[in-house]
Short mmCIF file of C-alpha atoms in Angstrom, two decimals:
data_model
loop_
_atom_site.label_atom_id
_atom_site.label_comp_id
_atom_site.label_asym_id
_atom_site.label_seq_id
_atom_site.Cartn_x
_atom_site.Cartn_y
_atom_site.Cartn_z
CA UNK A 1 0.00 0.00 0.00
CA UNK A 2 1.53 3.41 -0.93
CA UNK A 3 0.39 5.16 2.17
CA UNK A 4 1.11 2.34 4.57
CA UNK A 5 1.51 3.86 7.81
CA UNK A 6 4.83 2.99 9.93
CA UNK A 7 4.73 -0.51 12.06
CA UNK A 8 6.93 -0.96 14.86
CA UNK A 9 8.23 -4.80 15.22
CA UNK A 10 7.15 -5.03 18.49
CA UNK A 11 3.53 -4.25 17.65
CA UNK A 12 3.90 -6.54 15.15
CA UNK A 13 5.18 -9.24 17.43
CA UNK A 14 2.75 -8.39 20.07
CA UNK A 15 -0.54 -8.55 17.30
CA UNK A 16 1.46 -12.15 16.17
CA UNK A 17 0.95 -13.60 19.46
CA UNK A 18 -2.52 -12.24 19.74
CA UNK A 19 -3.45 -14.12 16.72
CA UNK A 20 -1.60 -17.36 17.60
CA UNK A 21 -3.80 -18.11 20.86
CA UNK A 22 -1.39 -20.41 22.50
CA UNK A 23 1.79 -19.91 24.71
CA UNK A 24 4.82 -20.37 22.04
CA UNK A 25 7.18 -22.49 22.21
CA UNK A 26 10.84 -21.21 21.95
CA UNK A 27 10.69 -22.18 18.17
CA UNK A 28 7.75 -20.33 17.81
CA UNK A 29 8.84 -17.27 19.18
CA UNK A 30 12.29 -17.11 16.94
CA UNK A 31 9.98 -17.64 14.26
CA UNK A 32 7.60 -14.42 14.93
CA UNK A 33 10.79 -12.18 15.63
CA UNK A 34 12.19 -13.70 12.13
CA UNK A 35 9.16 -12.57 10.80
CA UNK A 36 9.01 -9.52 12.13
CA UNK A 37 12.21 -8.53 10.64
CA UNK A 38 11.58 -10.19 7.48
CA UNK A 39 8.26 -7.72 7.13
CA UNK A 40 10.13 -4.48 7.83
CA UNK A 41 13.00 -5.52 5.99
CA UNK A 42 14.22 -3.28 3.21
CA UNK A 43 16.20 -5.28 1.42
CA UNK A 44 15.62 -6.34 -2.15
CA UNK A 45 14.49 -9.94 -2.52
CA UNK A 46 13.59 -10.65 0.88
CA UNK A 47 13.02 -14.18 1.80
CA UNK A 48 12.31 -16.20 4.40
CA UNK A 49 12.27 -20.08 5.02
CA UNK A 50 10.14 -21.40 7.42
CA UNK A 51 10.65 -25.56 8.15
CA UNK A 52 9.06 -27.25 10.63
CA UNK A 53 8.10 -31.00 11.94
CA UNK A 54 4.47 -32.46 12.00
CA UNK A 55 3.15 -31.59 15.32
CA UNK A 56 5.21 -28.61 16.22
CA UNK A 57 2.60 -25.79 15.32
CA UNK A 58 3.78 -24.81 12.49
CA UNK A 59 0.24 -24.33 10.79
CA UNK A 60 -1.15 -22.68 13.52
CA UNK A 61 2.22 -19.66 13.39
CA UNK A 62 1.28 -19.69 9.57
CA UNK A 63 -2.35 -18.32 10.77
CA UNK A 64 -1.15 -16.19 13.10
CA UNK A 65 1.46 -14.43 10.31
CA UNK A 66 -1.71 -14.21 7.80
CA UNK A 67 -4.31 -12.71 10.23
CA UNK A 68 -1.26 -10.43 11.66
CA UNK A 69 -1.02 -9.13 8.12
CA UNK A 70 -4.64 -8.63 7.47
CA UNK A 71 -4.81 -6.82 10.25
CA UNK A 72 -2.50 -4.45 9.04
CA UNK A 73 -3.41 -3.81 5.82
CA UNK A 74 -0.52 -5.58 4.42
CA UNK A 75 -0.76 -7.82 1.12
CA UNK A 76 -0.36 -11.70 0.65
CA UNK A 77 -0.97 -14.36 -1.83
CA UNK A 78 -1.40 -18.11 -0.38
CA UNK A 79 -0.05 -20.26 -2.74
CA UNK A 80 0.81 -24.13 -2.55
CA UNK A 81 1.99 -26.75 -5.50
CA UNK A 82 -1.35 -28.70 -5.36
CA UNK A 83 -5.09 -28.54 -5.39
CA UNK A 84 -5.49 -30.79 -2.57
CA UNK A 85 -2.27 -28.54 -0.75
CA UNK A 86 -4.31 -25.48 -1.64
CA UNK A 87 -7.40 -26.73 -0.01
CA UNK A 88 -5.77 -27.58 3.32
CA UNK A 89 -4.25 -24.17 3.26
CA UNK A 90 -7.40 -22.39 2.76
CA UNK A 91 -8.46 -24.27 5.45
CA UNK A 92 -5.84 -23.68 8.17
CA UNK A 93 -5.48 -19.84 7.33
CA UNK A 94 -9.00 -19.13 6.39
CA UNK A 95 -7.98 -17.22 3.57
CA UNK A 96 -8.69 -18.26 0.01
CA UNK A 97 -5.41 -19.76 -1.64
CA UNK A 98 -4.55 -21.04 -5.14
CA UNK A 99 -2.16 -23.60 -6.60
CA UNK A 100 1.04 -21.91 -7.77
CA UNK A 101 0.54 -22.48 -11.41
CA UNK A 102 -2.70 -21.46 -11.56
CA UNK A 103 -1.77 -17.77 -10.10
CA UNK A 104 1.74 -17.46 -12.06
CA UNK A 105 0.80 -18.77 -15.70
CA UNK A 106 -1.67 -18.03 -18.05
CA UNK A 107 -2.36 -20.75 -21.12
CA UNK A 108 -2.60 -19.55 -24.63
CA UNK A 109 -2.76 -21.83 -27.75
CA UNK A 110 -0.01 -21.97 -30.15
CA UNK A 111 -0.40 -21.80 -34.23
CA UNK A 112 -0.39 -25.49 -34.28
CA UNK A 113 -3.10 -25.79 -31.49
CA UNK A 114 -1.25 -26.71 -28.63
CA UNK A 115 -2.15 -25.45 -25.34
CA UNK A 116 0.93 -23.89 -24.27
CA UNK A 117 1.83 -22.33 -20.58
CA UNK A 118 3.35 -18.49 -20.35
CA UNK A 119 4.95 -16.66 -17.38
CA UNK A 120 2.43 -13.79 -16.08
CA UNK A 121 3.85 -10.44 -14.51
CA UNK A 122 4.03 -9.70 -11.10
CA UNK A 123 1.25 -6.40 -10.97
CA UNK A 124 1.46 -6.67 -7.05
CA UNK A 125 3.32 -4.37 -4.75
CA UNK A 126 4.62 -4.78 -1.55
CA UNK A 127 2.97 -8.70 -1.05
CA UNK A 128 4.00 -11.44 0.68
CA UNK A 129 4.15 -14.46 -0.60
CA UNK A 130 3.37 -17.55 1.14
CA UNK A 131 4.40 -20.93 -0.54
CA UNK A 132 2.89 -24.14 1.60
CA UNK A 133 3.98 -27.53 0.92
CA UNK A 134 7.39 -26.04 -0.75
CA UNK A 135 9.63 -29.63 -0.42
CA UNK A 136 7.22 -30.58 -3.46
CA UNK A 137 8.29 -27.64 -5.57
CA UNK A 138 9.76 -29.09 -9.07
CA UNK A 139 13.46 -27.90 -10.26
CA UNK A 140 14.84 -28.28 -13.62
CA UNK A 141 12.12 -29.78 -15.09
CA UNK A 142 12.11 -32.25 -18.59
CA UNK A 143 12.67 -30.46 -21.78
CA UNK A 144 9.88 -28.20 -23.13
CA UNK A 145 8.40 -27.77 -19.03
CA UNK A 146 8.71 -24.78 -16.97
CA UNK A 147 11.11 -25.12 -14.26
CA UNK A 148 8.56 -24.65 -11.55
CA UNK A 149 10.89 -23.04 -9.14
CA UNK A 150 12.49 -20.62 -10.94
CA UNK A 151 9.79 -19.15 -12.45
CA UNK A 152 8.06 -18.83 -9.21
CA UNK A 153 10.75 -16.81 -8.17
CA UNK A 154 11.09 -14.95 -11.24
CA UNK A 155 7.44 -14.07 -11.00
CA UNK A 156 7.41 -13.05 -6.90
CA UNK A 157 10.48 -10.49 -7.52
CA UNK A 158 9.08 -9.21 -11.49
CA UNK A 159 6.69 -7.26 -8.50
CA UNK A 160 7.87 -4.48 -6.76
CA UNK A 161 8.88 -4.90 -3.52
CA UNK A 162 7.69 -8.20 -3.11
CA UNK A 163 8.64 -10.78 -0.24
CA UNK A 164 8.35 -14.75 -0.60
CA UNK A 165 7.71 -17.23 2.11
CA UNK A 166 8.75 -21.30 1.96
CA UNK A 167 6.84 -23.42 4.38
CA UNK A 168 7.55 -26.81 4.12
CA UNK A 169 8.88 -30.17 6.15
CA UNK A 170 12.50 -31.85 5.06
CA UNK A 171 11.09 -35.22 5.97
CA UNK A 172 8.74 -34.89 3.34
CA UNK A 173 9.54 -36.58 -0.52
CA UNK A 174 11.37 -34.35 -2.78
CA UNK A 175 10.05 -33.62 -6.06
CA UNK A 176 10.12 -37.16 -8.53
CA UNK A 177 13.78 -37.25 -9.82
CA UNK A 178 15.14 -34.95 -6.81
CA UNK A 179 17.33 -36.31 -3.81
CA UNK A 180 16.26 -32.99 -1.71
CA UNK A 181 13.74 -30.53 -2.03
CA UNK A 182 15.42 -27.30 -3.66
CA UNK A 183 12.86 -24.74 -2.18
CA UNK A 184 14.17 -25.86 1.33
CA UNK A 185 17.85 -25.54 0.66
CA UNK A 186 18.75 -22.05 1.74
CA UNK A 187 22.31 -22.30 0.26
CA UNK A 188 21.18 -23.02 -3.16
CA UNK A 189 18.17 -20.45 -2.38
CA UNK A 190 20.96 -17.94 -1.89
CA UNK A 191 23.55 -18.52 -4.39
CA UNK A 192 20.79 -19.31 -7.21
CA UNK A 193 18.69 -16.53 -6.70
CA UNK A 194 20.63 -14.02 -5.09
CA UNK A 195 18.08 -14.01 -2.35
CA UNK A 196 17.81 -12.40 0.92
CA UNK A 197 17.19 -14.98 2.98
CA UNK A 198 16.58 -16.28 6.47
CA UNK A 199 15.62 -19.83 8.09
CA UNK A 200 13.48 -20.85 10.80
CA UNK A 201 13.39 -24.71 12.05
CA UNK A 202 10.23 -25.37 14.67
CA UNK A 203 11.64 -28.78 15.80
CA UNK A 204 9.31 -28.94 19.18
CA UNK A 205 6.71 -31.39 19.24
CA UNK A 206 3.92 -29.50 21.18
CA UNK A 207 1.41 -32.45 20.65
CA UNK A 208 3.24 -34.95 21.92
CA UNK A 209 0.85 -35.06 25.23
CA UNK A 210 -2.34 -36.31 23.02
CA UNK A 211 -0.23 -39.89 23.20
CA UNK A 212 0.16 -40.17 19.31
CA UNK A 213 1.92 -43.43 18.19
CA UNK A 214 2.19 -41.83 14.39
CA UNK A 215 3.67 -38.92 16.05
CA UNK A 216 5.60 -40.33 18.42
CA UNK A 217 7.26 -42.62 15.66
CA UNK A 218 7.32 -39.90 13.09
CA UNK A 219 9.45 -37.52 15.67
CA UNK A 220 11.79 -40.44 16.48
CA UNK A 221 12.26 -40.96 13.02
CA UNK A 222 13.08 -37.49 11.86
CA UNK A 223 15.98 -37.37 15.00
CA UNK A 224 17.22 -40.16 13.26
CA UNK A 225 17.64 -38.61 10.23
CA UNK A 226 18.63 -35.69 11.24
CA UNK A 227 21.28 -37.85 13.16
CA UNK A 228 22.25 -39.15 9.80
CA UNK A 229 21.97 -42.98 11.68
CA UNK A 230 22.16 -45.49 9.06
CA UNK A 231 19.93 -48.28 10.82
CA UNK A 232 16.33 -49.14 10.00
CA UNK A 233 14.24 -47.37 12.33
CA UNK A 234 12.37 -49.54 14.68
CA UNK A 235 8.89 -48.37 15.31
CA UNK A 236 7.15 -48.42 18.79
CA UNK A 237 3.55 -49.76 18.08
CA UNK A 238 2.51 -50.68 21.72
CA UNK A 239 0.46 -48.84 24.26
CA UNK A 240 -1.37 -46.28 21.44
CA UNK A 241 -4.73 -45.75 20.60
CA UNK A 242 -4.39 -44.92 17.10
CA UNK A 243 -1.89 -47.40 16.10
CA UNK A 244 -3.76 -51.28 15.63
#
């Protein structure tokens, strides 16, 4: 908004933790000071990278940041790489969000009839760009595709002053062909893109009380990745409710 008045980050902190109903966790509050900074930031091709665990609230801080901006006046686009991942966003954020090709392409027919996919223009100012479900984000796609990720990117900054959010979950798959997800690799982020960038892990479980056997085995498992162990996990199936 051209006439956006000033915002302090602590107002901005303080209306984050308003919105997020809960006591945060230490994660959570490094993330809402990230994000703080991130908003006010100045400098060009601001992005942030927001990772986080099933179970550690990491939904429930995305609401928070999208209600905090709403109530501010400030601009965002939801985007996610799927229908269905578009649906759960809505969803979670209350806010209407779209798949990411649908908002950055437009389809046009070419002289021999095929339907073809261009790039669209960024006509937004000063929006924030949420990306859910990033780990599924396609790079260096087969010949005669769009790269996915880099012409997300190219679209976000083609706005002026325009910010862009990954959320996503290294345990997830990568994209088909990939051994990582590229969206969630803030080195290649940075030297790719020439991004401004800073990450955010949320690595505490905060539902870990409800006595979840998926959970419980999930969390284990991602410590043992992150661990780099090279043993199969062994999973604990006794004593839950919602594991038969």
């Amino acid at each position: 908004m051209d006439n956006q008045p000033i915002i302090s980050q602590l107002t901005l902190e303080k209306a984050l933790h308003g919105h997020f109903g809960h006591e945060a966790t230490d994660g959570q509050q490094k993330l809402f000071y990230a994000f703080t900074r991130f908003i006010l930031s100045e400098k060009p091709r601001c992005a942030l990278l927001v990772r986080g665990y099933a179970g550690t609230g990491k939904t429930t801080s995305v609401g928070a940041m999208v209600n905090t901006l709403s109530e501010f006046g400030i601009n965002y686009v939801l985007l996610a790489p799927t229908g269905r991942a578009a649906r759960v966003l809505t969803n979670y954020s209350g806010r209407q969000a779209k798949t990411i090709h649908k908002h950055i392409y437009y389809s046009k027919r070419s002289r021999t009839g095929e339907g073809l996919y261009e790039l669209k223009e960024n006509r937004l100012t000063r929006t924030i760009f949420f990306v859910d479900e990033a780990s599924m984000i396609g790079h260096h796609g087969a010949e005669n595709y769009h790269d996915l990720l880099d012409d997300l990117i190219a679209h976000v900054y083609s706005g002026e002053d325009c910010k862009l959010v990954f959320i996503g979950d290294n345990a997830q798959l990568p994209p088909v062909g990939a051994a990582q997800s590229p969206a969630l690799q803030i080195e290649h982020l940075r030297s790719s893109y020439y991004l401004h960038i800073a990450e955010i892990e949320l690595s505490e479980v905060i539902r870990q009380a409800e006595g979840s056997g998926i959970l419980d085995n999930a969390t284990n498992l991602r410590r043992q990745i992150s661990a780099e162990e090279k043993t199969l996990p062994r999973l604990d199936v006794g004593g839950y409710r919602d594991i038969v």
